[in-house]
XYZ file of N, CA and C in Angstrom:
654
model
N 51.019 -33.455 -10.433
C 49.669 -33.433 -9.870
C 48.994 -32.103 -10.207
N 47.363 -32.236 -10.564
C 47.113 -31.064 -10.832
C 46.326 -30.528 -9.703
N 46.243 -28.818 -9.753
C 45.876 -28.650 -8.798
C 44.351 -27.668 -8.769
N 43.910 -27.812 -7.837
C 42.495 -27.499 -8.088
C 41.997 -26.601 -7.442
N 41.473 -25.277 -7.937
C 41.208 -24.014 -7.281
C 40.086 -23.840 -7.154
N 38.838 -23.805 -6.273
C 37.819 -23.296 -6.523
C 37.648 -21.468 -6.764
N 36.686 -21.044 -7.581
C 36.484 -20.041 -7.651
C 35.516 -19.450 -7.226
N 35.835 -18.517 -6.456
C 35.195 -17.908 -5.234
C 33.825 -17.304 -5.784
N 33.765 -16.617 -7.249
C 32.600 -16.040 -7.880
C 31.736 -16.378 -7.705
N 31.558 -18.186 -7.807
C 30.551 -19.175 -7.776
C 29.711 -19.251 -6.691
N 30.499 -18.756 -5.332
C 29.910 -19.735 -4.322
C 28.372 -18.975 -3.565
N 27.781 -18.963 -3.001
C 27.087 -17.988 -2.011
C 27.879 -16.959 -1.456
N 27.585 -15.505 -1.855
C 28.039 -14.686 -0.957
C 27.607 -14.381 0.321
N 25.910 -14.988 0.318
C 26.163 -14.856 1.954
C 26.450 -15.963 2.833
N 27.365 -16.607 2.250
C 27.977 -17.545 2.752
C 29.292 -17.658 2.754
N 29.688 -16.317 2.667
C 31.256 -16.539 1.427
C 32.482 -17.299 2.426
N 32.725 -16.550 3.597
C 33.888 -17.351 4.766
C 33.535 -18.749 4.646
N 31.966 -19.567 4.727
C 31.549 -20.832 5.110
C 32.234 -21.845 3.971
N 31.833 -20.949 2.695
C 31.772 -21.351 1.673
C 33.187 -22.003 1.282
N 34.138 -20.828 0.915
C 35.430 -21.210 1.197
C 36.126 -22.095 1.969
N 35.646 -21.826 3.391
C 36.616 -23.253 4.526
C 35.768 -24.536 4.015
N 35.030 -24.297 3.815
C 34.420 -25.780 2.968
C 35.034 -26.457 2.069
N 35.760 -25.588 1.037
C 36.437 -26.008 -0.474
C 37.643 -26.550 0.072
N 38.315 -25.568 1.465
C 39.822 -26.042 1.786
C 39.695 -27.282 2.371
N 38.431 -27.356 3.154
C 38.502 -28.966 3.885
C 37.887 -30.190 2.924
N 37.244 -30.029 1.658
C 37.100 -30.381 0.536
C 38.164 -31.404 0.248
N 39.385 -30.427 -0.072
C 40.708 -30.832 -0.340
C 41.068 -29.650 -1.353
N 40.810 -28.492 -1.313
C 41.029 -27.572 -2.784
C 42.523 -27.037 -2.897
N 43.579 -26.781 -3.215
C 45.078 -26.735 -3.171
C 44.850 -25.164 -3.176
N 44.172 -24.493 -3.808
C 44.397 -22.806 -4.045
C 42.600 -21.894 -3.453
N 42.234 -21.216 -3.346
C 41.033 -20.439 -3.662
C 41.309 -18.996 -4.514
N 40.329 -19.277 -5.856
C 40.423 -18.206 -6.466
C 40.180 -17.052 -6.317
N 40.331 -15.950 -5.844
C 39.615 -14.788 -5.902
C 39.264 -13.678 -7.135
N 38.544 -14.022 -7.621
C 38.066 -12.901 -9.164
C 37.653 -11.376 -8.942
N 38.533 -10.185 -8.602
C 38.632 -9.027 -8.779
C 38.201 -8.056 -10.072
N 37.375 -8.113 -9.814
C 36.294 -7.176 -11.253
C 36.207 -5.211 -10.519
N 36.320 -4.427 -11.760
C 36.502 -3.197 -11.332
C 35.136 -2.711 -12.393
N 34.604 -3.349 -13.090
C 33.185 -3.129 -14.047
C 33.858 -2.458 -14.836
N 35.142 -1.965 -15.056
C 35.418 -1.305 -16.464
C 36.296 -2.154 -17.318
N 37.593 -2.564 -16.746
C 38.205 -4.093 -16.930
C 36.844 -5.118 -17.867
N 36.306 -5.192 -16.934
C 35.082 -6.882 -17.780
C 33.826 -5.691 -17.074
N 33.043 -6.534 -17.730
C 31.635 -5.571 -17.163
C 30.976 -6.491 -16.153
N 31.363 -6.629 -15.292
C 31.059 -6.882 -14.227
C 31.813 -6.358 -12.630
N 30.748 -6.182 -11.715
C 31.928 -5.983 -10.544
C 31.701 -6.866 -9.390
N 32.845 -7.406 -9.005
C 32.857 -8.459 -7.803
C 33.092 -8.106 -6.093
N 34.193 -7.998 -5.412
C 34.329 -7.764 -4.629
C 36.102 -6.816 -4.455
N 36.302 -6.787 -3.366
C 37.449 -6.187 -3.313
C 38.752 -6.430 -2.283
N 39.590 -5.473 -1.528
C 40.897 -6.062 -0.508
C 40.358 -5.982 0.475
N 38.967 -5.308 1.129
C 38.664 -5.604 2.545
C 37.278 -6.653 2.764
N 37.024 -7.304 1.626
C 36.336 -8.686 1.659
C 37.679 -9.881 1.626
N 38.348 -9.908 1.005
C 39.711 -10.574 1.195
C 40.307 -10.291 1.749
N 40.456 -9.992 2.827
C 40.629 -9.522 4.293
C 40.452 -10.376 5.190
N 38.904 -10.244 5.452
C 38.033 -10.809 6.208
C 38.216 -12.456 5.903
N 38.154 -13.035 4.493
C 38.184 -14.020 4.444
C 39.472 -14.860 4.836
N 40.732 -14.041 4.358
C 42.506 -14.230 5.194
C 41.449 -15.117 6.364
N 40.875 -14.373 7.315
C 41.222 -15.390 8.626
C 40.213 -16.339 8.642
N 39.501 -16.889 7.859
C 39.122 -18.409 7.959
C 39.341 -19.169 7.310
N 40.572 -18.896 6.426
C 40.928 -19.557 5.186
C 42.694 -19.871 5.404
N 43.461 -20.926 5.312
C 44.309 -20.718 5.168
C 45.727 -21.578 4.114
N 44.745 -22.292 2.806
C 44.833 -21.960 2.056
C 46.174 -21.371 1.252
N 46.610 -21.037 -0.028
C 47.124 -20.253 -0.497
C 45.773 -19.380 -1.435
N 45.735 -17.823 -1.268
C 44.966 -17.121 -1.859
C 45.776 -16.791 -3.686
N 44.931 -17.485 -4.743
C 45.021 -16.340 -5.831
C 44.328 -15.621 -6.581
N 45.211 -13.924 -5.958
C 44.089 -13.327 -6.584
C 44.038 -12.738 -8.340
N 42.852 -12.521 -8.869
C 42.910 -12.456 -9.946
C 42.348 -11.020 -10.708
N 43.391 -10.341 -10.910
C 43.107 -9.448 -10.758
C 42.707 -8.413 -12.521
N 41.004 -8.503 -12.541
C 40.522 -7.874 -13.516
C 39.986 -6.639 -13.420
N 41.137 -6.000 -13.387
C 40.835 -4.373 -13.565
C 41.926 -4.141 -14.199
N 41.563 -2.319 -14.611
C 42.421 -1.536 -15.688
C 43.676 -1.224 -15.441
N 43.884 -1.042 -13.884
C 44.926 -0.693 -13.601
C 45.630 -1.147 -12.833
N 45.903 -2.643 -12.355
C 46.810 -3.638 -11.469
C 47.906 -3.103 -10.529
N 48.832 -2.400 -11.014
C 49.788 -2.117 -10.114
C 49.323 -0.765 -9.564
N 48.632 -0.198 -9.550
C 48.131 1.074 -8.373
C 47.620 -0.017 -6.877
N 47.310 -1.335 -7.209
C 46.124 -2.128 -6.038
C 47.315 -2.959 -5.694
N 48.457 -3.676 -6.051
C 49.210 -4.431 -5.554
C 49.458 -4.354 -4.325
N 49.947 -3.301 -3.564
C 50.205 -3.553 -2.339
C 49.130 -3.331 -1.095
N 47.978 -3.276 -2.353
C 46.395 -3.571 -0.707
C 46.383 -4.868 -1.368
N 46.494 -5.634 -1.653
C 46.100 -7.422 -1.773
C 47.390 -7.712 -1.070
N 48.653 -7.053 -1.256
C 49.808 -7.909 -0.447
C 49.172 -7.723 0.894
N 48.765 -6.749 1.294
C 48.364 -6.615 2.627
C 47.214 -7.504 3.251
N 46.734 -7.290 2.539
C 45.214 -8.553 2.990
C 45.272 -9.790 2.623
N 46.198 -10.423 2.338
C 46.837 -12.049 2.009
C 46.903 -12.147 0.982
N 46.886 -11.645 -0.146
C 47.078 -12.366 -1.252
C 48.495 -13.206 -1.204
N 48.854 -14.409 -2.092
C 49.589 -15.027 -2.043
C 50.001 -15.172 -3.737
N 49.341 -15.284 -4.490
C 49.287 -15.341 -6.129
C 48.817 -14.065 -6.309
N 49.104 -13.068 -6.877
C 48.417 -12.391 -7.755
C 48.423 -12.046 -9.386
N 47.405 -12.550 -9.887
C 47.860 -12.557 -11.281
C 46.864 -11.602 -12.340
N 47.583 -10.939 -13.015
C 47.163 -9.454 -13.406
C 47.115 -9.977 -15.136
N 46.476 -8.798 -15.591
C 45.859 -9.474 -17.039
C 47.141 -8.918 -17.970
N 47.631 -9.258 -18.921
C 48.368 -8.321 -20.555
C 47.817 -7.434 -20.433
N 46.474 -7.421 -20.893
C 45.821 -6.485 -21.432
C 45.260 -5.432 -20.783
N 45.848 -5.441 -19.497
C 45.570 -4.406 -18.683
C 46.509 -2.918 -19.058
N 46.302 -1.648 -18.355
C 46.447 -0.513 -19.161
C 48.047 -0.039 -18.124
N 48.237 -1.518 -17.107
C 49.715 -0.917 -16.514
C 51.096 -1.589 -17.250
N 51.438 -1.337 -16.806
C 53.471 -1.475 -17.163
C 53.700 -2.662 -16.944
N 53.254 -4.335 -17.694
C 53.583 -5.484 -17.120
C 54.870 -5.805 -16.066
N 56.003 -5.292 -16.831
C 57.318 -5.602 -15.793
C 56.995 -5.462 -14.830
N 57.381 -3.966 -14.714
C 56.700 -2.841 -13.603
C 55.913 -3.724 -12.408
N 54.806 -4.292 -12.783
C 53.847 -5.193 -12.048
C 53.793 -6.267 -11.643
N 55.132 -6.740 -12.653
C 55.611 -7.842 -11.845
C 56.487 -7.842 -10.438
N 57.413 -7.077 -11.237
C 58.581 -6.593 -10.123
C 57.892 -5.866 -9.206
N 56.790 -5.360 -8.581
C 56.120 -4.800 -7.727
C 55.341 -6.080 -6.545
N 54.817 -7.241 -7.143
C 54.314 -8.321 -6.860
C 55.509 -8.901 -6.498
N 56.465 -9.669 -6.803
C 57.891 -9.963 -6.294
C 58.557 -9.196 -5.135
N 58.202 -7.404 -5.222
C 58.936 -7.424 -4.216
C 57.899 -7.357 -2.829
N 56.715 -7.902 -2.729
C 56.223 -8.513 -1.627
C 56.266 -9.725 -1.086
N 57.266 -9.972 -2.088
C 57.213 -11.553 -1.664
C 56.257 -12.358 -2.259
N 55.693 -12.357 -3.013
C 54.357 -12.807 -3.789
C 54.829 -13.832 -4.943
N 54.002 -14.574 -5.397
C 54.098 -15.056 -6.770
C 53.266 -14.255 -7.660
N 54.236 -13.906 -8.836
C 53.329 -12.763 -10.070
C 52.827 -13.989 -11.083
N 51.472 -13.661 -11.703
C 50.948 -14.587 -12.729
C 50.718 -13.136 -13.594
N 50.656 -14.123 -15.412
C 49.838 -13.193 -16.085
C 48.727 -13.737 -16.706
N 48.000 -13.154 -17.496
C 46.284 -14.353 -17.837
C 46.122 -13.531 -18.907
N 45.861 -14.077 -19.879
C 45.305 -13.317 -21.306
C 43.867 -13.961 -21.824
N 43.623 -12.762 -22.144
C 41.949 -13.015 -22.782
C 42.159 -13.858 -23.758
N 40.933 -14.434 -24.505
C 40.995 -15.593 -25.509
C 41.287 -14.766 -27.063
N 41.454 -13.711 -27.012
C 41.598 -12.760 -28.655
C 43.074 -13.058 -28.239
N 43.773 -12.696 -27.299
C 45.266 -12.441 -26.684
C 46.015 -13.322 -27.403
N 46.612 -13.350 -28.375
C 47.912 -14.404 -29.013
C 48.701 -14.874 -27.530
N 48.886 -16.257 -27.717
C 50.041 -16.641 -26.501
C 51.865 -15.646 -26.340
N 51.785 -15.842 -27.876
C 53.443 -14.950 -28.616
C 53.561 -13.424 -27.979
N 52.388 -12.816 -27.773
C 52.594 -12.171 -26.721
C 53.098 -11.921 -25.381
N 52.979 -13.518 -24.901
C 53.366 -13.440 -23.532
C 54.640 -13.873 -23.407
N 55.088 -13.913 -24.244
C 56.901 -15.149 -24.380
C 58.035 -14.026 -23.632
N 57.823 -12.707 -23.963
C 59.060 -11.916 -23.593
C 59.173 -12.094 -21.776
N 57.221 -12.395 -20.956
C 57.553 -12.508 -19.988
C 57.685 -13.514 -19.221
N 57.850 -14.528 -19.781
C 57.812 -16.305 -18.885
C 58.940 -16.341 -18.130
N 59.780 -15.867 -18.380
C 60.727 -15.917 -17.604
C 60.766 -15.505 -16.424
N 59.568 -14.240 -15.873
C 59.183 -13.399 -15.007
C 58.510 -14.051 -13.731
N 57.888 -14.940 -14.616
C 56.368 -15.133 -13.526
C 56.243 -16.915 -13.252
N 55.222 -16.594 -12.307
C 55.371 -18.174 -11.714
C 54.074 -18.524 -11.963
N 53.211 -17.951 -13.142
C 51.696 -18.896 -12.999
C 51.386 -18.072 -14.545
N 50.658 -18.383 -15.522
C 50.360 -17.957 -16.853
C 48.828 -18.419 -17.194
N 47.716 -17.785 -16.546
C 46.575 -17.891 -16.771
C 45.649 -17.590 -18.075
N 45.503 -18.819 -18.607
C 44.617 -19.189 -19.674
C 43.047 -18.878 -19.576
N 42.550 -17.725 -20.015
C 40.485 -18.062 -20.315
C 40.158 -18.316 -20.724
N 39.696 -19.437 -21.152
C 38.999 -20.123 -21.918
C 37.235 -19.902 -21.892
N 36.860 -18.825 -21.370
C 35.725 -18.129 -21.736
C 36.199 -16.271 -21.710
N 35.203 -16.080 -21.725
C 35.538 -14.028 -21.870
C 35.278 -13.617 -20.667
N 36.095 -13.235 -19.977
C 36.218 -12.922 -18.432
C 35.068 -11.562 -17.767
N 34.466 -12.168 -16.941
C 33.403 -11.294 -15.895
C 32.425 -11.542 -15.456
N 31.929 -13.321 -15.858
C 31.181 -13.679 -15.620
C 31.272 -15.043 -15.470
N 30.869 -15.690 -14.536
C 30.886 -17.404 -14.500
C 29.794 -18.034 -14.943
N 29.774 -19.622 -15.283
C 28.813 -20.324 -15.825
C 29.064 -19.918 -16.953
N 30.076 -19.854 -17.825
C 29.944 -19.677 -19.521
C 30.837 -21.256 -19.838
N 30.653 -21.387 -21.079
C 30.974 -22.920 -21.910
C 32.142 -22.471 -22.212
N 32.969 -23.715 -21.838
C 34.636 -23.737 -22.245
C 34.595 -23.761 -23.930
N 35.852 -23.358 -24.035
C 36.255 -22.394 -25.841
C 37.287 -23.886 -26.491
N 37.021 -24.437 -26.851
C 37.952 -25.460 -26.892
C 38.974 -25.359 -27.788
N 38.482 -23.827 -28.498
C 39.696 -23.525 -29.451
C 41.115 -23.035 -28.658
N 40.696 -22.823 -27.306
C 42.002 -22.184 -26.502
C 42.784 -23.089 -26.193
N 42.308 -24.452 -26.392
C 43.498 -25.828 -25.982
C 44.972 -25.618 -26.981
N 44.787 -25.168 -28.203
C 46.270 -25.022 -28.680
C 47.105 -23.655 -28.301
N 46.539 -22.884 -27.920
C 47.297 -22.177 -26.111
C 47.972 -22.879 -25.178
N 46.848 -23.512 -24.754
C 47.676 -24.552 -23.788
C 48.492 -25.098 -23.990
N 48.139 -25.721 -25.040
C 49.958 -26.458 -25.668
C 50.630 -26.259 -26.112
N 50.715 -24.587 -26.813
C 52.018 -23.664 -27.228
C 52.600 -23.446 -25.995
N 52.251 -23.004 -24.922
C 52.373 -22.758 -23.778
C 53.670 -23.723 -23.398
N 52.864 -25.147 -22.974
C 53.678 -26.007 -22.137
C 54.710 -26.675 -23.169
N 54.746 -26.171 -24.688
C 55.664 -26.288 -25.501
C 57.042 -25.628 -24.901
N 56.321 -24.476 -24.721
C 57.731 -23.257 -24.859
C 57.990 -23.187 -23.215
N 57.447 -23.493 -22.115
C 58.023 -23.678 -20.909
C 59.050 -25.119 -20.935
N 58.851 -25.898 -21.966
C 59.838 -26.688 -21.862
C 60.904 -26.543 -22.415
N 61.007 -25.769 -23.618
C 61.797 -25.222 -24.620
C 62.904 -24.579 -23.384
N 62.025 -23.600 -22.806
C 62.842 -22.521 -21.694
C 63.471 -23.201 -20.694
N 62.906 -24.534 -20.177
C 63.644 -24.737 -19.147
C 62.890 -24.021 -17.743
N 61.721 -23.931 -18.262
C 61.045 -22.953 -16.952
C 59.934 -24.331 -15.883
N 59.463 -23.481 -15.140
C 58.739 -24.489 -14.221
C 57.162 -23.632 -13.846
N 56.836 -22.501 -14.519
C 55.472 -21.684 -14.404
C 54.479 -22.370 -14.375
N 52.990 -22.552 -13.678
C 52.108 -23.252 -13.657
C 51.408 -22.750 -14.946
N 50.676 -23.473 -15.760
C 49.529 -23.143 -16.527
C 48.136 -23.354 -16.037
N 47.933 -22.070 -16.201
C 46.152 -22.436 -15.056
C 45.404 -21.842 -16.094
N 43.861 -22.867 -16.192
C 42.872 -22.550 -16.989
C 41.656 -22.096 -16.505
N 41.153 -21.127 -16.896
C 39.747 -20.607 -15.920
C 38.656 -20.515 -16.881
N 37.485 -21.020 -16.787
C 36.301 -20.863 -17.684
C 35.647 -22.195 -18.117
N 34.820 -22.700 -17.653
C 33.644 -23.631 -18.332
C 34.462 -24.934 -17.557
N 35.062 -24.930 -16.755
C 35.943 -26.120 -16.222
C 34.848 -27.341 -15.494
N 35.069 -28.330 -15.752
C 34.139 -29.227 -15.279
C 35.072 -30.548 -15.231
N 34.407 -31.890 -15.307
C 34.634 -33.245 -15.616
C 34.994 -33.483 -16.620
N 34.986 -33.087 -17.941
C 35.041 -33.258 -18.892
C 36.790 -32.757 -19.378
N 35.723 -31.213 -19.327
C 36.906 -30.059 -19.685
C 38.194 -30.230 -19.002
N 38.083 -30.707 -17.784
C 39.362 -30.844 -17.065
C 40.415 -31.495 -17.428
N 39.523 -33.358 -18.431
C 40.512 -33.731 -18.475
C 41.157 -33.596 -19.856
N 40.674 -32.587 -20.747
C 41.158 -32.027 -22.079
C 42.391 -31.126 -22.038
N 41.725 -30.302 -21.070
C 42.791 -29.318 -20.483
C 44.442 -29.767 -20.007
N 44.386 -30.851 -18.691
C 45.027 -31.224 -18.464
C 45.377 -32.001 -19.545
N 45.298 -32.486 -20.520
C 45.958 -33.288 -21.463
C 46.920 -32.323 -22.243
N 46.582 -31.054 -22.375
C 47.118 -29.990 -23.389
C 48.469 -29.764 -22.444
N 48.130 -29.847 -20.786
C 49.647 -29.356 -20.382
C 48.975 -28.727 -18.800
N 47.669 -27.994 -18.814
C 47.452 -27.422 -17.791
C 47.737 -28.061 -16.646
N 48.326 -27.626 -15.250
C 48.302 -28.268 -13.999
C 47.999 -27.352 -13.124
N 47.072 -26.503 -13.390
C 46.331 -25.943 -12.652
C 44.975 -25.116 -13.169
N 43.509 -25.756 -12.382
C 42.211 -25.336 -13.041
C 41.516 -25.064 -12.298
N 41.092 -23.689 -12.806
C 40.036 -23.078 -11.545
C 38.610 -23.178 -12.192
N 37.650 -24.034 -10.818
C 36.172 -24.444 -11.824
C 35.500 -23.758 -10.653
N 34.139 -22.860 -11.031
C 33.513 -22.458 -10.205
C 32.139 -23.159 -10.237
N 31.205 -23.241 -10.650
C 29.750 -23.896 -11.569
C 30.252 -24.904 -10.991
N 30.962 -25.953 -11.892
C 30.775 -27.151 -11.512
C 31.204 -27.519 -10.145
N 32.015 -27.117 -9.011
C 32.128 -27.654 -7.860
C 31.262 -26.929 -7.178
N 30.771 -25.554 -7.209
C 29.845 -24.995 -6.039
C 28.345 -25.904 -5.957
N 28.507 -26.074 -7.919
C 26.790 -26.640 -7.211
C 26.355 -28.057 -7.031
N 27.810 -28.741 -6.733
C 27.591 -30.120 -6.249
C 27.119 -30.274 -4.933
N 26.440 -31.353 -4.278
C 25.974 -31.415 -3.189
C 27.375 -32.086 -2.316
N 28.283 -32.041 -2.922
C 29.238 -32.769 -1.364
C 30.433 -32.382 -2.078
N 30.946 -30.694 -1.779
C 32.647 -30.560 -2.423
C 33.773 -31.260 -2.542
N 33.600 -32.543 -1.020
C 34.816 -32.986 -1.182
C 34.769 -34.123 -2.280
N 33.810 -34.640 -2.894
C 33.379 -36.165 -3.940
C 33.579 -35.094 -5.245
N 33.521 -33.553 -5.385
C 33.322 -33.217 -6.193
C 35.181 -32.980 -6.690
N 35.566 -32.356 -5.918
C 36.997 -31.721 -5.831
C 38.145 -32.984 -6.232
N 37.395 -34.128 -5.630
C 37.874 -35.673 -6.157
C 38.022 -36.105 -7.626
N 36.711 -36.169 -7.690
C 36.319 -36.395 -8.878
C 36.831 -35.466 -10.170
N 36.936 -33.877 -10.144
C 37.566 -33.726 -11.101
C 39.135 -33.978 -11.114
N 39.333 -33.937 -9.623
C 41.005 -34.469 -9.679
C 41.358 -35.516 -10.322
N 40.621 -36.201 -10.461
C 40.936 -38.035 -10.941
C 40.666 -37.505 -12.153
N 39.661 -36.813 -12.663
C 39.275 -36.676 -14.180
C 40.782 -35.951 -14.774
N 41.269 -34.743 -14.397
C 42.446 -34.010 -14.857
C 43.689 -35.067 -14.652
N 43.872 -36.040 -13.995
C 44.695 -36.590 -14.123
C 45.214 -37.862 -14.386
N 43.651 -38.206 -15.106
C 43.584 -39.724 -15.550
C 44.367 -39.423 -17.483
């Protein structure tokens, strides 16, 4: 079954608590949280004492996603304020292991996510590590951009070599996710897609959260 994250970027911020318990009673399995530091991606989002606040009307599993330069200096203020996923970029400027094994020892699930330049063959030394391997299929810092459809043979090197391994890591896709895209994605291997655009600006989340479910898994 795939599972369906809304992404928090999308929604009204001055609505953001409403917004969210909406997606969970929707039916949404995860809520994304997109962590921008403006030097990471050029954009900046929010931070651990807005995900804080949201911990208590949400309950959910939180993942957070964490686009900044330096990931493991912030790990243990998201363990603290609920994070539950946190998944940190390659191409960030810390010590991947290091950041994993830091995320693990909170008890956490560690993900990693590579930009769309990012070769997958890069990430092989760490699959063994982590429990989630986040795919962009647009250029991360901004929502509402058009899915890359060249990143689908990612996806399926991917769920090639998790089978090869014997592993059980989620593949989650973030960027341009819709009705369509979902069910391309999920065909490549993904079973987990975070869409922001297309579910915030439907008029009824839970027909929406449906609907791409049936689409990813038809």
């Amino acid at each position: 079954m795939v599972k369906i994250a809304p992404s928090a970027l999308a929604c009204d911020f001055s609505r953001f608590g409403e917004e969210i318990l909406a997606m969970q009673n929707a039916g949404a399995d995860i809520i994304h949280l997109d962590v921008m530091d403006g030097v990471f991606v050029p954009n900046i989002s929010f931070g651990a004492p807005v995900i804080k606040k949201l911990r208590h009307v949400c309950s959910i599993p939180f993942d957070v996603h964490l686009m900044i330069i330096d990931p493991l200096r912030y790990i243990g203020d998201y363990a603290d304020v609920g994070a539950d996923i946190i998944t940190v970029h390659l191409e960030s400027n810390s010590d991947t292991s290091e950041t994993i094994r830091r995320i693990r020892s909170y008890g956490l699930s560690p993900g990693i996510s590579i930009k769309p330049k990012t070769p997958v063959e890069d990430l092989l030394p760490y699959l063994g590590e982590i429990d989630l391997v986040l795919v962009m299929t647009v250029e991360p810092g901004f929502g509402g951009q058009s899915f890359m459809r060249d990143m689908l043979p990612k996806i399926s090197n991917l769920t090639r070599e998790r089978e090869r391994l014997g592993l059980s890591f989620d593949i989650q896709v973030d960027g341009g996710i819709d009705f369509v895209t979902a069910k391309e994605a999920s065909a490549h291997g993904a079973n987990s897609l975070v869409a922001g655009s297309s579910l915030y600006s439907a008029p009824d989340y839970k027909a929406a959260i449906a609907q791409l479910r049936e689409s990813a898994n038809s």
